[in-house]
Amino acid sequence: MNRKSNSVSDVLFSGATGSFALVLVLLVAGIGVILCYQSLPTIREFGLNFWRTQMWDPVLGEFGALPFIWGTLYSSILALLIATPISIGVAIFISELCPRSLKHPLVFLTELLAAIPSIVYGLWGIFVLIPAVRMLEGWFPEWLRAFPLFTGPRVGVGMLSAVLVLAVMVIPFTSSVAREVLKAVPMAQRETAYALGATRWEVTKAVLHYARVGIVGAVMLGLGRAFGETMAVTMVIGSNPKMSWSLFESQHTMAAVIANEFTEAANDLHISALVEIGLVLFILTFIVNAASRLLIWGMTYQRKQTVPVAVKSVEATS
């Protein structure tokens, strides 16, 4: 009787937890379906030209999302290039090198940075970062401004400010996850390396190699954070639908244009265009997450394959 009741409770428990997981699948699918349905007017009107044209004029009814796609990818990738080494360095210091008296304050400050609302980062960008960037742009010599990367007005509002704000916002997320990943590395890995005469630098490299899969996941989490950031970027990027390599030019992102124009959309086609930008952002985020998952699976599979080879080599030498 007890065995039968236990089996029934196990079935009910697995069914309940499975239904919770199914809710997540239905929620993601529902978001995608609603975005597709609301985007049908612009899909019929412009087709793939919506993805590859640069004209954005609600008055004339011309909509092309390429400048916003460019601005989102450009700012996110540059922010990730700045934030990733800093985040990993912070995680390594806290988990491997930090004195015990400093560890808890640094962890608290890192988590505090992650909890600050994006509007506060935007205000910080307006009152602190933009004047600093404007001063930096004024120091650039004229011969250096001949390069496409540094052309444009010296006003401080532009891609460089948006990249720096995004990098500051990405650092606490990436470093927190990377710190937890490094913390989860078994202590036996470190003790074995020290027993073999390894230095602290060599032990740290071994720990990083062991935790590389989780660190890649932390970096991809930061990239997803950069993709979806809205208010802070909107306040410092300049909101100009223009594609440019210049860090000083005002540009735009997908999340920012939705936040700026959705409440003031002139007609149904304008609303549909903004919803389709949301659909494009949804698809790009899905592609990035899928690519990161495939990368993590590949690295995990490679690590599993190296273990039997190492065991066989040890057995052969013995």
Coordinates of C-alpha atoms in Angstrom, one line a residue:
M1 CA 0.0 0.0 0.0
N2 CA 2.8 2.4 0.9
R3 CA 4.6 1.5 -2.3
K4 CA 1.5 2.2 -4.4
S5 CA 0.9 5.6 -2.7
N6 CA 4.5 6.5 -3.1
S7 CA 4.3 5.8 -6.9
V8 CA 1.2 7.9 -7.2
S9 CA 2.8 10.8 -5.4
D10 CA 5.9 10.5 -7.6
V11 CA 3.7 10.6 -10.7
L12 CA 1.8 13.7 -9.4
F13 CA 5.1 15.4 -8.4
S14 CA 6.7 14.8 -11.8
G15 CA 3.5 15.9 -13.6
A16 CA 3.3 19.1 -11.6
T17 CA 6.9 20.1 -12.1
G18 CA 6.7 19.1 -15.8
S19 CA 3.6 21.4 -16.2
F20 CA 5.7 24.3 -14.7
A21 CA 8.4 23.7 -17.3
L22 CA 5.7 23.5 -20.0
V23 CA 4.5 26.9 -19.0
L24 CA 7.9 28.4 -19.8
V25 CA 7.8 26.8 -23.3
L26 CA 4.3 28.0 -23.9
L27 CA 5.2 31.5 -22.7
V28 CA 8.2 31.8 -25.1
A29 CA 6.1 30.4 -27.9
G30 CA 3.2 32.8 -27.1
I31 CA 5.6 35.8 -27.2
G32 CA 6.9 34.7 -30.6
V33 CA 3.4 34.2 -32.0
I34 CA 2.0 37.5 -30.8
L35 CA 5.0 39.4 -32.1
C36 CA 4.6 37.6 -35.5
Y37 CA 0.9 38.4 -35.6
Q38 CA 1.3 42.0 -34.7
S39 CA 4.1 42.4 -37.3
L40 CA 2.0 41.1 -40.2
P41 CA 1.2 44.5 -41.7
T42 CA 4.9 45.5 -42.1
I43 CA 5.9 42.0 -43.1
R44 CA 3.3 42.2 -46.0
E45 CA 4.3 45.7 -46.8
F46 CA 8.1 45.5 -46.8
G47 CA 9.1 41.9 -46.5
L48 CA 12.8 41.3 -46.0
N49 CA 13.5 44.9 -47.0
F50 CA 12.5 45.8 -43.5
W51 CA 15.7 44.0 -42.3
R52 CA 18.1 45.4 -44.9
T53 CA 17.1 49.0 -45.6
Q54 CA 18.1 52.1 -43.7
M55 CA 15.2 54.5 -44.3
W56 CA 13.1 55.2 -41.2
D57 CA 10.5 57.9 -41.8
P58 CA 7.1 57.4 -40.0
V59 CA 5.7 60.5 -41.9
L60 CA 6.3 59.0 -45.3
G61 CA 5.5 55.5 -44.1
E62 CA 9.0 54.1 -44.9
F63 CA 10.5 51.7 -42.3
G64 CA 13.8 50.0 -42.4
A65 CA 15.3 48.4 -39.3
L66 CA 18.9 48.0 -40.4
P67 CA 20.3 51.0 -38.5
F68 CA 18.7 49.8 -35.2
I69 CA 20.0 46.2 -35.8
W70 CA 23.5 47.7 -36.5
G71 CA 23.4 49.9 -33.4
T72 CA 22.3 47.0 -31.1
L73 CA 25.0 44.6 -32.4
Y74 CA 27.8 47.2 -32.6
S75 CA 27.2 48.6 -29.1
S76 CA 26.7 45.2 -27.5
I77 CA 29.8 43.6 -29.0
L78 CA 32.0 46.6 -28.1
A79 CA 30.6 46.7 -24.6
L80 CA 31.3 42.9 -24.2
L81 CA 34.9 43.4 -25.4
I82 CA 35.4 45.9 -22.6
A83 CA 33.4 44.2 -19.9
T84 CA 34.6 40.6 -20.3
P85 CA 38.2 40.9 -19.2
I86 CA 37.2 43.2 -16.4
S87 CA 34.5 40.8 -15.2
I88 CA 36.7 37.8 -15.3
G89 CA 39.4 39.6 -13.5
V90 CA 37.0 40.7 -10.8
A91 CA 35.7 37.1 -10.5
I92 CA 39.3 35.7 -10.3
F93 CA 40.4 38.2 -7.7
I94 CA 37.4 37.6 -5.4
S95 CA 37.4 33.8 -5.7
E96 CA 41.1 33.1 -5.8
L97 CA 43.2 36.0 -4.5
C98 CA 41.1 38.4 -2.4
P99 CA 41.8 38.6 1.4
R100 CA 39.0 37.3 3.5
S101 CA 38.4 40.8 5.0
L102 CA 37.7 42.3 1.6
K103 CA 35.8 39.4 0.0
H104 CA 32.3 40.1 1.4
P105 CA 32.4 43.9 0.8
L106 CA 33.5 43.4 -2.8
V107 CA 30.8 40.7 -3.3
F108 CA 28.2 43.1 -1.8
L109 CA 29.3 46.0 -4.1
T110 CA 29.2 43.8 -7.2
E111 CA 25.7 42.7 -6.4
L112 CA 24.7 46.3 -5.6
L113 CA 25.9 47.3 -9.1
A114 CA 23.7 44.6 -10.6
A115 CA 20.7 45.8 -8.6
I116 CA 20.9 49.5 -9.6
P117 CA 18.0 50.4 -12.0
S118 CA 19.0 51.2 -15.6
I119 CA 17.5 54.7 -15.3
V120 CA 20.0 55.5 -12.6
Y121 CA 22.8 54.4 -14.9
G122 CA 21.3 56.7 -17.6
L123 CA 21.3 59.7 -15.2
W124 CA 24.9 58.9 -14.3
G125 CA 25.7 58.7 -18.0
I126 CA 24.1 62.2 -18.6
F127 CA 25.7 64.0 -15.7
V128 CA 29.1 62.2 -15.5
L129 CA 29.9 60.1 -18.5
I130 CA 28.9 62.4 -21.3
P131 CA 31.0 65.3 -20.0
A132 CA 33.9 63.0 -19.6
V133 CA 33.5 61.6 -23.1
R134 CA 33.1 65.1 -24.5
M135 CA 36.4 66.0 -22.9
L136 CA 38.1 62.9 -24.2
E137 CA 36.9 63.6 -27.7
G138 CA 38.3 67.1 -27.5
W139 CA 41.7 65.7 -26.7
F140 CA 41.8 63.6 -29.9
P141 CA 44.3 65.0 -32.4
E142 CA 43.1 66.0 -35.9
W143 CA 45.1 63.4 -37.7
L144 CA 43.5 60.6 -35.6
R145 CA 40.0 62.0 -36.4
A146 CA 40.7 61.2 -40.0
F147 CA 40.0 57.6 -39.3
P148 CA 36.3 56.5 -39.7
L149 CA 36.2 55.2 -36.1
F150 CA 36.8 58.7 -34.6
T151 CA 34.8 61.0 -37.0
G152 CA 31.8 63.0 -35.9
P153 CA 30.9 65.9 -33.6
R154 CA 32.5 66.3 -30.2
V155 CA 29.4 66.5 -28.1
G156 CA 29.8 63.4 -25.9
V157 CA 26.4 61.9 -26.9
G158 CA 26.9 58.9 -29.1
M159 CA 28.0 55.4 -29.5
L160 CA 31.0 55.6 -27.2
S161 CA 28.9 56.8 -24.3
A162 CA 26.4 54.0 -24.9
V163 CA 29.2 51.4 -25.1
L164 CA 30.7 52.5 -21.8
V165 CA 27.3 52.5 -20.0
L166 CA 26.6 49.0 -21.3
A167 CA 30.0 47.8 -20.2
V168 CA 29.4 49.1 -16.7
M169 CA 26.0 47.5 -16.6
V170 CA 27.3 44.1 -18.0
I171 CA 30.3 43.8 -15.6
P172 CA 28.3 43.0 -12.4
F173 CA 26.2 40.3 -14.1
T174 CA 29.1 38.6 -15.8
S175 CA 31.4 38.8 -12.8
S176 CA 28.8 37.4 -10.4
V177 CA 28.0 34.4 -12.5
A178 CA 31.7 33.8 -13.3
R179 CA 32.5 34.1 -9.5
E180 CA 30.0 31.4 -8.7
V181 CA 31.3 29.2 -11.4
L182 CA 34.9 29.5 -10.1
K183 CA 33.6 29.0 -6.6
A184 CA 32.0 25.7 -7.7
V185 CA 35.4 24.3 -8.9
P186 CA 36.3 21.5 -6.5
M187 CA 39.0 22.4 -4.0
A188 CA 40.8 19.1 -4.9
Q189 CA 41.7 20.7 -8.3
R190 CA 43.6 23.5 -6.6
E191 CA 45.2 21.2 -3.9
T192 CA 46.4 18.7 -6.5
A193 CA 48.0 21.5 -8.6
Y194 CA 49.7 22.9 -5.5
A195 CA 50.9 19.4 -4.5
L196 CA 52.5 19.1 -7.9
G197 CA 54.5 22.3 -7.3
A198 CA 52.4 24.7 -9.4
T199 CA 52.5 28.4 -8.8
R200 CA 49.4 30.5 -8.0
W201 CA 49.3 31.6 -11.6
E202 CA 49.4 28.1 -12.8
V203 CA 46.7 27.0 -10.4
T204 CA 44.5 29.9 -11.6
K205 CA 45.0 28.8 -15.2
A206 CA 44.0 25.3 -14.2
V207 CA 40.9 26.5 -12.4
L208 CA 39.9 28.7 -15.4
H209 CA 40.4 25.8 -17.8
Y210 CA 38.1 23.6 -15.6
A211 CA 35.4 26.4 -15.4
R212 CA 35.6 27.6 -19.0
V213 CA 32.2 26.3 -19.9
G214 CA 30.5 28.2 -17.1
I215 CA 32.5 31.3 -17.9
V216 CA 31.3 31.2 -21.5
G217 CA 27.8 31.0 -20.2
A218 CA 28.4 34.1 -17.9
V219 CA 29.7 36.1 -20.9
M220 CA 26.7 35.2 -23.0
L221 CA 24.4 36.2 -20.1
G222 CA 26.2 39.6 -20.2
L223 CA 25.6 39.8 -24.0
G224 CA 21.9 39.1 -23.5
R225 CA 21.8 41.9 -20.9
A226 CA 23.5 44.3 -23.4
F227 CA 21.0 43.4 -26.2
G228 CA 17.9 44.2 -24.2
E229 CA 19.1 47.3 -22.3
T230 CA 16.8 50.3 -23.1
M231 CA 16.7 53.4 -20.9
A232 CA 20.3 53.9 -20.1
V233 CA 21.3 53.5 -23.7
T234 CA 18.4 55.7 -24.9
M235 CA 19.6 58.6 -22.7
V236 CA 23.2 58.7 -24.0
I237 CA 23.3 57.3 -27.5
G238 CA 21.7 60.3 -29.3
S239 CA 18.8 58.4 -31.0
N240 CA 19.8 59.0 -34.6
P241 CA 18.8 56.2 -37.0
K242 CA 22.1 56.1 -38.9
M243 CA 24.7 53.4 -39.5
S244 CA 28.3 54.5 -38.8
W245 CA 31.6 53.0 -37.6
S246 CA 32.3 56.2 -35.7
L247 CA 32.2 56.0 -31.9
F248 CA 31.4 59.7 -31.7
E249 CA 28.3 59.6 -34.0
S250 CA 24.8 59.5 -32.5
Q251 CA 23.1 56.2 -33.4
H252 CA 20.2 54.1 -32.2
T253 CA 19.3 50.6 -31.0
M254 CA 16.2 48.4 -31.3
A255 CA 15.2 48.6 -27.7
A256 CA 15.7 52.3 -27.6
V257 CA 13.6 53.1 -30.7
I258 CA 10.7 51.0 -29.3
A259 CA 10.8 52.9 -26.0
N260 CA 11.0 56.3 -27.7
E261 CA 8.3 55.9 -30.4
F262 CA 5.8 53.3 -29.3
T263 CA 3.6 55.6 -27.2
E264 CA 3.7 58.3 -30.0
A265 CA 3.2 56.0 -33.0
A266 CA 1.4 57.8 -35.8
N267 CA -0.6 54.9 -37.3
D268 CA -1.0 51.2 -37.2
L269 CA 1.8 50.6 -39.7
H270 CA 4.2 52.5 -37.4
I271 CA 3.1 50.4 -34.5
S272 CA 3.5 47.2 -36.6
A273 CA 7.0 48.3 -37.6
L274 CA 8.0 48.8 -33.9
V275 CA 6.6 45.4 -33.0
E276 CA 8.6 43.8 -35.9
I277 CA 11.7 45.4 -34.4
G278 CA 10.8 43.7 -31.2
L279 CA 10.5 40.5 -33.2
V280 CA 13.9 41.0 -34.8
L281 CA 15.4 41.6 -31.3
F282 CA 13.6 38.4 -30.1
I283 CA 15.1 36.4 -33.0
L284 CA 18.6 37.8 -32.5
T285 CA 18.5 37.0 -28.8
F286 CA 17.3 33.5 -29.5
I287 CA 20.1 33.0 -32.1
V288 CA 22.7 34.2 -29.6
N289 CA 21.4 32.0 -26.8
A290 CA 21.2 29.0 -29.1
A291 CA 24.8 29.6 -30.4
S292 CA 26.1 30.0 -26.8
R293 CA 24.3 26.7 -25.8
L294 CA 25.8 24.9 -28.8
L295 CA 29.2 26.2 -27.8
I296 CA 28.8 25.1 -24.2
W297 CA 27.6 21.7 -25.3
G298 CA 30.6 21.4 -27.6
M299 CA 33.1 22.4 -24.9
T300 CA 31.4 20.0 -22.4
Y301 CA 31.6 17.1 -25.0
Q302 CA 35.2 17.9 -25.6
R303 CA 36.0 17.8 -21.9
K304 CA 34.2 14.5 -21.5
Q305 CA 36.2 13.1 -24.4
T306 CA 39.6 14.2 -22.9
V307 CA 39.0 12.3 -19.7
P308 CA 39.1 8.8 -21.1
V309 CA 42.1 9.7 -23.2
A310 CA 43.9 10.9 -20.1
V311 CA 43.0 7.8 -18.2
K312 CA 44.2 5.5 -21.0
S313 CA 47.5 7.4 -21.2
V314 CA 48.0 7.1 -17.5
E315 CA 47.3 3.3 -17.6
A316 CA 49.7 2.9 -20.5
T317 CA 52.5 4.6 -18.7
S318 CA 51.9 2.6 -15.6

